[in-house]
Short mmCIF file of C-alpha atoms in Angstrom, two decimals:
data_model
loop_
_atom_site.label_atom_id
_atom_site.label_comp_id
_atom_site.label_asym_id
_atom_site.label_seq_id
_atom_site.Cartn_x
_atom_site.Cartn_y
_atom_site.Cartn_z
CA UNK A 7 -81.25 -22.90 44.53
CA UNK A 8 -84.03 -25.39 44.01
CA UNK A 9 -85.15 -23.73 40.94
CA UNK A 10 -81.73 -23.52 39.50
CA UNK A 11 -81.28 -27.25 40.13
CA UNK A 12 -84.71 -27.93 38.49
CA UNK A 13 -83.30 -26.07 35.44
CA UNK A 14 -80.02 -28.14 35.59
CA UNK A 15 -78.16 -24.95 36.47
CA UNK A 16 -75.31 -24.51 38.85
CA UNK A 17 -76.86 -22.75 41.90
CA UNK A 18 -73.36 -21.12 42.66
CA UNK A 19 -73.84 -19.08 39.60
CA UNK A 20 -76.99 -17.37 40.53
CA UNK A 21 -76.36 -13.76 41.45
CA UNK A 22 -77.08 -12.51 44.95
CA UNK A 23 -78.78 -9.02 45.28
CA UNK A 24 -75.55 -7.65 47.00
CA UNK A 25 -73.10 -9.27 44.50
CA UNK A 26 -70.80 -7.01 42.49
CA UNK A 27 -70.99 -7.31 38.73
CA UNK A 28 -68.58 -5.89 36.19
CA UNK A 29 -70.03 -2.95 34.51
CA UNK A 30 -67.77 -2.24 31.66
CA UNK A 31 -64.37 -2.91 29.97
CA UNK A 32 -62.49 -6.07 31.12
CA UNK A 33 -64.61 -6.52 34.17
CA UNK A 34 -67.64 -7.08 31.95
CA UNK A 35 -65.82 -8.98 29.25
CA UNK A 36 -64.28 -11.45 31.75
CA UNK A 37 -67.20 -11.30 34.37
CA UNK A 38 -67.59 -15.12 34.19
CA UNK A 39 -63.91 -15.85 34.91
CA UNK A 40 -63.65 -13.05 37.57
CA UNK A 41 -66.64 -13.76 39.74
CA UNK A 42 -66.17 -17.43 40.66
CA UNK A 43 -69.13 -19.26 42.32
CA UNK A 44 -71.13 -18.64 45.38
CA UNK A 45 -71.22 -21.38 48.09
CA UNK A 46 -74.64 -22.89 48.87
CA UNK A 47 -76.54 -25.57 51.01
CA UNK A 48 -78.72 -28.27 49.56
CA UNK A 49 -81.46 -28.98 52.11
CA UNK A 50 -84.24 -31.68 51.98
CA UNK A 51 -87.76 -30.70 52.81
CA UNK A 52 -90.70 -32.69 54.09
CA UNK A 53 -94.29 -32.75 52.44
CA UNK A 54 -95.16 -29.54 54.07
CA UNK A 55 -92.12 -27.94 52.35
CA UNK A 56 -90.29 -27.45 55.71
CA UNK A 57 -86.59 -28.08 56.02
CA UNK A 58 -85.48 -31.48 57.20
CA UNK A 59 -81.90 -31.59 57.08
CA UNK A 60 -78.74 -30.33 55.08
CA UNK A 61 -77.99 -32.94 52.44
CA UNK A 62 -74.83 -31.19 51.02
CA UNK A 63 -72.77 -28.11 51.38
CA UNK A 64 -70.89 -26.57 48.44
CA UNK A 65 -68.24 -24.05 49.38
CA UNK A 66 -67.61 -20.95 47.45
CA UNK A 67 -65.13 -20.96 44.61
CA UNK A 68 -62.70 -17.99 44.23
CA UNK A 69 -62.79 -16.39 40.90
CA UNK A 70 -59.85 -16.32 38.55
CA UNK A 71 -57.34 -13.62 37.99
CA UNK A 72 -56.75 -11.92 34.57
CA UNK A 73 -53.49 -10.40 33.85
CA UNK A 74 -53.45 -7.55 31.61
CA UNK A 75 -50.82 -6.49 28.92
CA UNK A 76 -50.88 -3.07 30.07
CA UNK A 77 -47.46 -1.73 31.61
CA UNK A 78 -48.44 0.25 34.59
CA UNK A 79 -45.51 2.77 34.17
CA UNK A 80 -46.12 3.31 30.45
CA UNK A 81 -49.77 3.66 31.06
CA UNK A 82 -49.30 6.40 33.55
CA UNK A 83 -46.84 8.14 31.35
CA UNK A 84 -49.22 8.16 28.52
CA UNK A 85 -52.07 9.51 30.51
CA UNK A 86 -49.67 12.25 31.91
CA UNK A 87 -48.47 12.98 28.36
CA UNK A 88 -51.88 13.65 26.98
CA UNK A 89 -52.78 16.06 29.99
CA UNK A 90 -49.66 17.91 29.53
CA UNK A 91 -50.03 18.21 25.88
CA UNK A 92 -53.49 19.63 26.19
CA UNK A 93 -52.42 22.31 28.64
CA UNK A 94 -49.53 23.15 26.37
CA UNK A 95 -51.86 23.63 23.54
CA UNK A 96 -53.82 26.06 25.66
CA UNK A 97 -50.88 28.27 26.29
CA UNK A 98 -48.63 27.90 23.35
CA UNK A 99 -48.92 29.38 19.89
CA UNK A 100 -48.79 27.13 16.88
CA UNK A 101 -49.23 28.48 13.30
CA UNK A 102 -50.32 31.75 14.87
CA UNK A 103 -52.90 30.52 17.34
CA UNK A 104 -53.42 28.56 20.55
CA UNK A 105 -55.98 25.72 20.92
CA UNK A 106 -58.17 26.09 23.92
CA UNK A 107 -60.73 23.86 22.61
CA UNK A 108 -58.51 20.84 22.80
CA UNK A 109 -59.98 19.33 25.99
CA UNK A 110 -59.47 15.68 25.32
CA UNK A 111 -56.93 13.21 24.11
CA UNK A 112 -56.56 9.50 23.18
CA UNK A 113 -53.69 7.22 22.54
CA UNK A 114 -53.01 3.43 22.12
CA UNK A 115 -49.61 1.60 22.10
CA UNK A 116 -49.65 -1.84 20.49
CA UNK A 117 -46.70 -4.13 20.06
CA UNK A 118 -46.24 -4.96 16.43
CA UNK A 119 -45.37 -8.53 16.80
CA UNK A 120 -47.49 -9.74 19.65
CA UNK A 121 -50.59 -7.51 19.40
CA UNK A 122 -50.20 -6.68 23.19
CA UNK A 123 -51.80 -3.46 24.23
CA UNK A 124 -49.07 -1.68 26.32
CA UNK A 125 -51.07 1.53 27.03
CA UNK A 126 -54.62 2.64 26.30
CA UNK A 127 -55.45 6.16 27.58
CA UNK A 128 -58.71 8.07 27.10
CA UNK A 129 -58.45 11.43 28.96
CA UNK A 130 -59.82 13.05 31.05
CA UNK A 131 -60.19 10.06 33.31
CA UNK A 132 -62.25 9.48 36.52
CA UNK A 133 -62.37 7.19 39.51
CA UNK A 134 -63.91 4.12 38.35
CA UNK A 135 -64.55 3.05 41.92
CA UNK A 136 -67.54 5.33 41.75
CA UNK A 137 -69.44 2.26 40.37
CA UNK A 138 -68.20 -0.05 43.14
CA UNK A 139 -71.63 -0.31 44.80
CA UNK A 140 -73.33 -1.28 41.80
CA UNK A 141 -75.15 2.10 41.45
CA UNK A 142 -73.95 5.76 41.32
CA UNK A 143 -75.33 8.94 42.77
CA UNK A 144 -76.87 11.45 40.43
CA UNK A 145 -74.42 14.13 41.59
CA UNK A 146 -71.29 12.06 40.72
CA UNK A 147 -72.98 10.84 37.38
CA UNK A 148 -73.84 14.30 36.25
CA UNK A 149 -70.00 15.03 36.54
CA UNK A 150 -68.86 12.10 34.46
CA UNK A 151 -71.93 11.46 32.06
CA UNK A 152 -69.77 12.58 29.13
CA UNK A 153 -66.59 10.90 30.04
CA UNK A 154 -67.27 7.47 31.54
CA UNK A 155 -66.61 5.41 28.71
CA UNK A 156 -63.26 4.38 26.82
CA UNK A 157 -62.74 6.87 24.07
CA UNK A 158 -60.24 4.65 22.38
CA UNK A 159 -62.85 2.12 21.42
CA UNK A 160 -65.98 4.34 21.28
CA UNK A 161 -66.90 7.77 20.43
CA UNK A 162 -68.85 8.13 23.67
CA UNK A 163 -65.76 8.97 25.63
CA UNK A 164 -63.69 11.26 27.72
CA UNK A 165 -66.14 14.13 27.36
CA UNK A 166 -66.04 16.49 24.43
CA UNK A 167 -63.77 19.03 22.80
CA UNK A 168 -64.80 22.71 22.83
CA UNK A 169 -67.10 22.34 19.85
CA UNK A 170 -68.35 19.05 21.01
CA UNK A 171 -66.28 16.64 18.72
CA UNK A 172 -66.02 13.00 19.69
CA UNK A 173 -62.90 10.93 19.85
CA UNK A 174 -63.62 9.25 16.42
CA UNK A 175 -62.36 12.07 14.07
CA UNK A 176 -61.58 11.86 10.41
CA UNK A 177 -58.26 10.12 9.97
CA UNK A 178 -56.90 12.87 7.70
CA UNK A 179 -53.47 12.29 6.02
CA UNK A 180 -52.80 9.15 7.93
CA UNK A 181 -54.68 7.28 5.11
CA UNK A 182 -52.13 8.25 2.64
CA UNK A 183 -49.72 5.37 2.97
CA UNK A 184 -52.80 2.92 2.30
CA UNK A 185 -54.02 5.26 -0.58
CA UNK A 186 -50.60 4.76 -2.29
CA UNK A 187 -50.60 1.14 -1.69
CA UNK A 188 -54.05 0.86 -3.33
CA UNK A 189 -52.69 2.95 -6.28
CA UNK A 190 -49.63 0.61 -6.62
CA UNK A 191 -51.71 -2.46 -6.33
CA UNK A 192 -54.42 -1.14 -8.89
CA UNK A 193 -51.68 -0.40 -11.37
CA UNK A 194 -52.58 3.33 -11.41
CA UNK A 195 -48.78 4.25 -10.48
CA UNK A 196 -45.46 2.37 -9.95
CA UNK A 197 -42.63 2.87 -7.70
CA UNK A 198 -40.83 4.93 -10.21
CA UNK A 199 -43.58 6.98 -11.73
CA UNK A 200 -43.60 10.66 -11.21
CA UNK A 201 -46.50 13.16 -10.94
CA UNK A 202 -46.25 16.90 -11.18
CA UNK A 203 -48.04 18.57 -8.24
CA UNK A 204 -49.36 21.92 -8.96
CA UNK A 205 -50.98 22.46 -5.60
CA UNK A 206 -54.50 22.23 -7.03
CA UNK A 207 -56.75 19.79 -8.86
CA UNK A 208 -60.49 19.55 -9.58
CA UNK A 209 -63.13 17.02 -10.21
CA UNK A 210 -66.76 16.69 -11.17
CA UNK A 211 -68.86 17.53 -14.31
CA UNK A 212 -67.35 20.34 -16.78
CA UNK A 213 -68.47 23.69 -15.65
CA UNK A 214 -69.22 22.34 -12.18
CA UNK A 215 -65.86 21.30 -10.97
CA UNK A 216 -64.78 21.20 -7.40
CA UNK A 217 -61.29 22.25 -6.36
CA UNK A 218 -58.92 20.50 -3.99
CA UNK A 219 -55.88 22.05 -2.77
CA UNK A 220 -52.84 20.88 -0.67
CA UNK A 221 -52.60 22.11 3.02
CA UNK A 222 -51.44 25.71 3.10
CA UNK A 223 -51.63 25.82 -0.71
CA UNK A 224 -48.38 24.01 -1.11
CA UNK A 225 -47.09 23.21 -4.56
CA UNK A 226 -44.60 20.16 -4.48
CA UNK A 227 -43.63 19.73 -8.08
CA UNK A 228 -42.31 16.33 -9.17
CA UNK A 229 -43.42 13.60 -6.82
CA UNK A 230 -42.68 10.02 -6.53
CA UNK A 231 -45.22 7.94 -4.55
CA UNK A 232 -43.08 7.96 -1.41
CA UNK A 233 -42.50 11.78 -1.66
CA UNK A 234 -46.25 12.24 -2.10
CA UNK A 235 -46.59 10.48 1.17
CA UNK A 236 -43.86 12.42 2.90
CA UNK A 237 -45.13 15.85 1.48
CA UNK A 238 -48.71 14.83 2.18
CA UNK A 239 -50.01 15.86 -1.06
CA UNK A 240 -53.83 15.84 -1.22
CA UNK A 241 -53.82 16.57 -5.10
CA UNK A 242 -51.70 13.55 -5.82
CA UNK A 243 -54.01 11.19 -3.87
CA UNK A 244 -57.11 12.78 -5.77
CA UNK A 245 -55.53 12.49 -9.18
CA UNK A 246 -53.68 9.16 -8.98
CA UNK A 247 -55.95 7.18 -6.66
CA UNK A 248 -59.40 8.84 -5.99
CA UNK A 249 -60.31 9.65 -9.47
CA UNK A 250 -58.78 6.72 -11.12
CA UNK A 251 -60.52 4.44 -8.80
CA UNK A 252 -63.75 5.93 -9.99
CA UNK A 253 -62.67 5.80 -13.66
CA UNK A 254 -62.04 2.15 -13.48
CA UNK A 255 -64.79 0.85 -11.18
CA UNK A 256 -67.48 3.72 -11.39
CA UNK A 257 -70.18 3.09 -8.90
CA UNK A 258 -68.44 -0.11 -7.80
CA UNK A 259 -65.51 2.04 -6.69
CA UNK A 260 -66.86 2.36 -3.30
CA UNK A 261 -66.97 -1.27 -2.66
CA UNK A 262 -63.55 -1.64 -3.79
CA UNK A 263 -62.33 1.07 -1.43
CA UNK A 264 -64.42 -0.35 1.29
CA UNK A 265 -62.73 -3.85 0.91
CA UNK A 266 -59.27 -2.28 1.19
CA UNK A 267 -60.15 -0.32 4.17
CA UNK A 268 -61.58 -3.38 6.14
CA UNK A 269 -58.50 -5.49 5.04
CA UNK A 270 -56.58 -2.94 7.04
CA UNK A 271 -58.76 -3.12 10.17
CA UNK A 272 -60.77 0.21 9.29
CA UNK A 273 -64.44 -0.26 9.74
CA UNK A 274 -64.49 -3.73 11.27
CA UNK A 275 -64.01 -5.14 14.86
CA UNK A 276 -60.45 -5.08 15.85
CA UNK A 277 -60.97 -8.39 17.69
CA UNK A 278 -60.11 -7.12 21.11
CA UNK A 279 -63.59 -8.38 22.47
CA UNK A 280 -64.18 -5.32 24.56
CA UNK A 281 -67.85 -4.38 25.14
CA UNK A 282 -69.67 -1.77 22.99
CA UNK A 283 -66.66 -1.43 20.51
CA UNK A 284 -67.56 0.94 17.81
CA UNK A 285 -66.82 -0.10 14.34
CA UNK A 286 -66.21 3.49 12.65
CA UNK A 287 -68.22 5.87 10.68
CA UNK A 288 -67.80 4.96 6.86
CA UNK A 289 -68.73 8.42 5.55
CA UNK A 290 -67.80 7.51 2.04
CA UNK A 291 -70.79 5.23 1.87
CA UNK A 292 -73.16 8.01 2.83
CA UNK A 293 -71.45 10.51 0.39
CA UNK A 294 -71.78 7.91 -2.46
CA UNK A 295 -75.69 7.25 -1.55
CA UNK A 296 -76.19 10.94 -1.43
CA UNK A 297 -75.24 11.08 -5.16
CA UNK A 298 -71.62 11.36 -5.88
CA UNK A 299 -69.49 8.25 -5.88
CA UNK A 300 -66.55 10.24 -7.42
CA UNK A 301 -66.75 12.83 -4.71
CA UNK A 302 -66.65 10.14 -2.04
CA UNK A 303 -63.66 8.45 -3.50
CA UNK A 304 -61.97 11.82 -3.98
CA UNK A 305 -62.34 12.84 -0.39
CA UNK A 306 -61.66 9.38 0.75
CA UNK A 307 -58.28 9.27 -0.90
CA UNK A 308 -56.79 12.01 1.23
CA UNK A 309 -58.60 11.00 4.52
CA UNK A 310 -61.84 13.08 4.60
CA UNK A 311 -64.33 10.26 4.34
CA UNK A 312 -63.90 8.01 7.39
CA UNK A 313 -64.04 8.22 11.19
CA UNK A 314 -62.30 5.36 13.27
CA UNK A 315 -61.44 4.70 16.81
CA UNK A 316 -57.91 5.12 17.98
CA UNK A 317 -57.54 1.51 18.66
CA UNK A 318 -58.44 0.84 14.85
CA UNK A 319 -55.83 3.36 14.03
CA UNK A 320 -53.24 1.71 16.19
CA UNK A 321 -54.05 -1.69 14.61
CA UNK A 322 -54.01 -0.09 11.15
CA UNK A 323 -50.53 1.23 12.00
CA UNK A 324 -49.41 -2.21 13.18
CA UNK A 325 -50.71 -3.75 10.05
CA UNK A 326 -48.74 -1.42 7.91
CA UNK A 327 -45.65 -2.50 9.95
CA UNK A 328 -46.43 -6.09 9.61
CA UNK A 329 -46.75 -5.54 5.81
CA UNK A 330 -50.44 -6.68 5.67
CA UNK A 331 -50.64 -9.08 8.54
CA UNK A 332 -53.46 -7.84 10.77
CA UNK A 333 -52.98 -8.89 14.40
CA UNK A 334 -55.48 -9.30 17.23
CA UNK A 335 -54.96 -6.61 19.90
CA UNK A 336 -54.42 -8.35 23.14
CA UNK A 337 -55.39 -6.86 26.49
CA UNK A 338 -54.92 -9.93 28.57
CA UNK A 339 -51.78 -12.09 28.70
CA UNK A 340 -53.20 -14.86 30.85
CA UNK A 341 -55.80 -16.07 33.25
CA UNK A 342 -54.76 -17.89 36.55
CA UNK A 343 -56.94 -19.75 38.93
CA UNK A 344 -57.16 -18.98 42.79
CA UNK A 345 -53.88 -21.02 43.34
CA UNK A 346 -51.96 -19.41 40.68
CA UNK A 347 -52.18 -22.05 38.07
CA UNK A 348 -52.26 -20.92 34.50
CA UNK A 349 -55.63 -21.94 32.84
CA UNK A 350 -55.32 -19.86 29.71
CA UNK A 351 -52.72 -17.98 27.90
CA UNK A 352 -53.21 -15.62 25.05
CA UNK A 353 -50.68 -15.94 22.27
CA UNK A 354 -50.21 -13.84 18.98
CA UNK A 355 -53.14 -14.19 16.69
CA UNK A 356 -53.36 -13.28 12.92
CA UNK A 357 -56.74 -12.13 12.00
CA UNK A 358 -56.20 -11.81 8.40
CA UNK A 359 -53.44 -11.16 5.86
CA UNK A 360 -53.16 -9.33 2.65
CA UNK A 361 -50.69 -11.20 0.55
CA UNK A 362 -51.23 -9.46 -2.79
CA UNK A 363 -49.01 -6.47 -2.36
CA UNK A 364 -45.40 -6.65 -3.72
CA UNK A 365 -42.60 -6.30 -1.45
CA UNK A 366 -41.51 -3.16 -3.37
CA UNK A 367 -44.86 -1.44 -2.45
CA UNK A 368 -44.24 -1.93 1.26
CA UNK A 369 -40.69 -0.51 0.85
CA UNK A 370 -42.15 2.57 -0.92
CA UNK A 371 -44.68 3.36 1.46
CA UNK A 372 -42.50 2.86 4.57
CA UNK A 373 -39.82 5.21 2.88
CA UNK A 374 -42.68 7.71 2.59
CA UNK A 375 -43.86 7.72 6.14
CA UNK A 376 -41.40 10.35 6.81
CA UNK A 377 -43.41 13.33 8.09
CA UNK A 378 -41.61 16.28 9.53
CA UNK A 379 -41.85 15.99 13.39
CA UNK A 380 -38.49 17.43 14.24
CA UNK A 381 -40.04 19.47 17.22
CA UNK A 382 -41.18 16.26 18.78
CA UNK A 383 -38.67 13.67 17.55
CA UNK A 384 -35.55 15.73 16.81
CA UNK A 385 -33.22 13.91 19.09
CA UNK A 386 -34.98 10.43 18.70
CA UNK A 387 -32.39 7.80 18.53
CA UNK A 388 -34.24 5.41 16.09
CA UNK A 389 -35.26 5.62 12.51
CA UNK A 390 -38.91 5.26 12.59
CA UNK A 391 -42.17 5.29 10.25
CA UNK A 392 -44.70 7.96 10.95
CA UNK A 393 -47.63 9.88 9.27
CA UNK A 394 -49.28 13.01 10.61
CA UNK A 395 -52.84 13.85 10.09
CA UNK A 396 -54.90 17.12 10.31
CA UNK A 397 -58.39 16.32 9.68
CA UNK A 398 -60.90 19.06 9.20
CA UNK A 399 -64.34 19.05 10.90
CA UNK A 400 -67.04 21.72 10.82
CA UNK A 401 -68.54 22.85 14.15
CA UNK A 402 -72.21 23.73 14.73
CA UNK A 403 -71.51 27.19 13.08
CA UNK A 404 -70.06 25.47 9.87
CA UNK A 405 -66.48 26.55 10.80
CA UNK A 406 -63.62 24.21 10.03
CA UNK A 407 -61.70 22.96 13.04
CA UNK A 408 -58.44 20.87 12.86
CA UNK A 409 -58.16 17.57 14.78
CA UNK A 410 -54.62 16.36 15.38
CA UNK A 411 -53.96 12.62 14.36
CA UNK A 412 -50.61 10.80 14.43
CA UNK A 413 -49.72 7.22 13.67
CA UNK A 414 -46.21 5.63 13.74
CA UNK A 415 -44.18 2.50 14.41
CA UNK A 416 -40.51 2.21 15.57
CA UNK A 417 -38.03 1.28 14.58
CA UNK A 418 -38.86 1.60 10.77
CA UNK A 419 -37.09 -1.93 10.23
CA UNK A 420 -37.96 -4.78 12.58
CA UNK A 421 -40.55 -2.65 14.23
CA UNK A 422 -41.50 -3.25 17.89
CA UNK A 423 -44.27 -0.76 18.71
CA UNK A 424 -47.09 0.96 16.93
CA UNK A 425 -48.63 4.13 18.36
CA UNK A 426 -51.89 6.02 17.44
CA UNK A 427 -52.71 9.41 18.98
CA UNK A 428 -55.70 11.81 18.41
CA UNK A 429 -56.30 15.23 20.04
CA UNK A 430 -59.65 16.56 18.73
CA UNK A 431 -59.29 20.40 17.82
CA UNK A 432 -55.63 20.14 18.66
CA UNK A 433 -54.60 21.67 15.35
CA UNK A 434 -51.83 20.01 13.17
CA UNK A 435 -51.01 16.48 14.12
CA UNK A 436 -47.27 17.32 14.07
CA UNK A 437 -47.62 19.77 16.96
CA UNK A 438 -50.58 18.29 18.95
CA UNK A 439 -50.45 14.57 18.67
CA UNK A 440 -46.82 13.70 17.78
CA UNK A 441 -45.38 14.95 21.14
CA UNK A 442 -47.63 12.45 23.14
CA UNK A 443 -46.37 9.66 20.78
CA UNK A 444 -42.84 10.68 21.53
CA UNK A 445 -43.25 10.18 25.18
CA UNK A 446 -44.95 6.84 24.75
CA UNK A 447 -42.02 5.67 22.57
CA UNK A 448 -39.46 6.82 25.16
CA UNK A 449 -41.38 5.17 27.96
CA UNK A 450 -41.51 1.74 26.08
CA UNK A 451 -37.78 2.15 25.17
CA UNK A 452 -37.06 2.48 28.85
CA UNK A 453 -39.07 -0.49 29.94
CA UNK A 454 -38.54 -2.84 27.14
CA UNK A 455 -36.14 -1.25 24.47
CA UNK A 456 -37.26 -0.52 20.87
CA UNK A 457 -34.06 -2.36 20.03
CA UNK A 458 -34.81 -5.04 22.48
CA UNK A 459 -32.63 -3.71 25.19
CA UNK A 460 -34.38 -2.09 28.08
CA UNK A 461 -32.62 1.31 28.74
CA UNK A 462 -33.31 1.06 32.45
CA UNK A 463 -30.94 -1.78 32.50
CA UNK A 464 -28.29 0.05 30.40
CA UNK A 465 -28.46 3.23 32.65
CA UNK A 466 -28.14 0.77 35.75
CA UNK A 467 -25.13 -0.87 34.38
CA UNK A 468 -23.47 2.42 33.58
CA UNK A 469 -24.10 3.75 37.03
CA UNK A 470 -22.57 0.55 38.54
#
């Protein structure tokens, strides 16, 4: 206490040996607000440094309370949906195979207008009370050492998939709405221009070309920009965006691509403020540095040159829904003192805004976000925008594995909620990640209403 007072510090803020300290997440982020102050006595001493009398007594001050934006019921539904979907992938055949190596899953649900995070799930989970004493036994730590962090904001997450994949996977075809936006903005395409998709294209020096094909070797024929997104044409993105960016900017094309990515929250902090937030893996920069800027832009155009967190994908989806306005994700709605008085409220916060895209461009890409997810959303009562992704990743034996990725916002017009789901080694995003998103949308519709009317209230009024 004396040393603290000499340094003009508040002695009540000194930590005691047995005091609990936030280890991670919100508890660490808001440690100062949560802990309050310890009580202490100020004692006078004589020349022999012996206590004489108590000069003053400072009582302890109770810490503040933080109120999260998470909805407990939707959070639990999200966690359950991921666990159920992983089990389903182990026992059901999709495209002729099961997916026993899908062992982990991640999802974030973010309100489009407010930025409030309604659910944030990294599975499998564990009992965080394991850290309650300030330390953890070696036996318990060994069980959780690969899944004690939040896989929606860091790759060091809910363990690993069967071939040791992290939660930050290549975003696959979920990049295609942004690729088309870039093509429109750069003047490579217009909303009325057509492209003849032959199912295959190539790039590189003559005689040393590399081929790129559509998934399952599909040939789509005549495509508008929105149908290129809907059909998820790789060759369209290569020919009309990737190669044209290189032709226009040469080596500077990577910087141009990087600028667009970061404007939409891919490769930059989301603003959420959680400790240890990962900013993503900008593979296109490494590919360009290794010798081929064109190759980097080509593969980036259809989603094979960037790994991002699930929170970044949710913010990206919300930015598309907000037509270029990137909103700060909020995990805390307010802070109150020990008497319940609000000492701080968190409101909608715009981090940045892209204002150079024509209104017609937004209509085009939203029209194209129409991936076929009938198996999961066949009876969904809302028109909604969505994009599936199936990012390929090689394992230690250089064999390609498919990761399921899905982004969506609902409703398509006047959107309320954006959702991102990733299932490493889950196969196609439509069959692995989309079913989880459906359950999240249903849970939100029940609690809040995607049309602004909570369905729990509607059902109650009908029963009465």
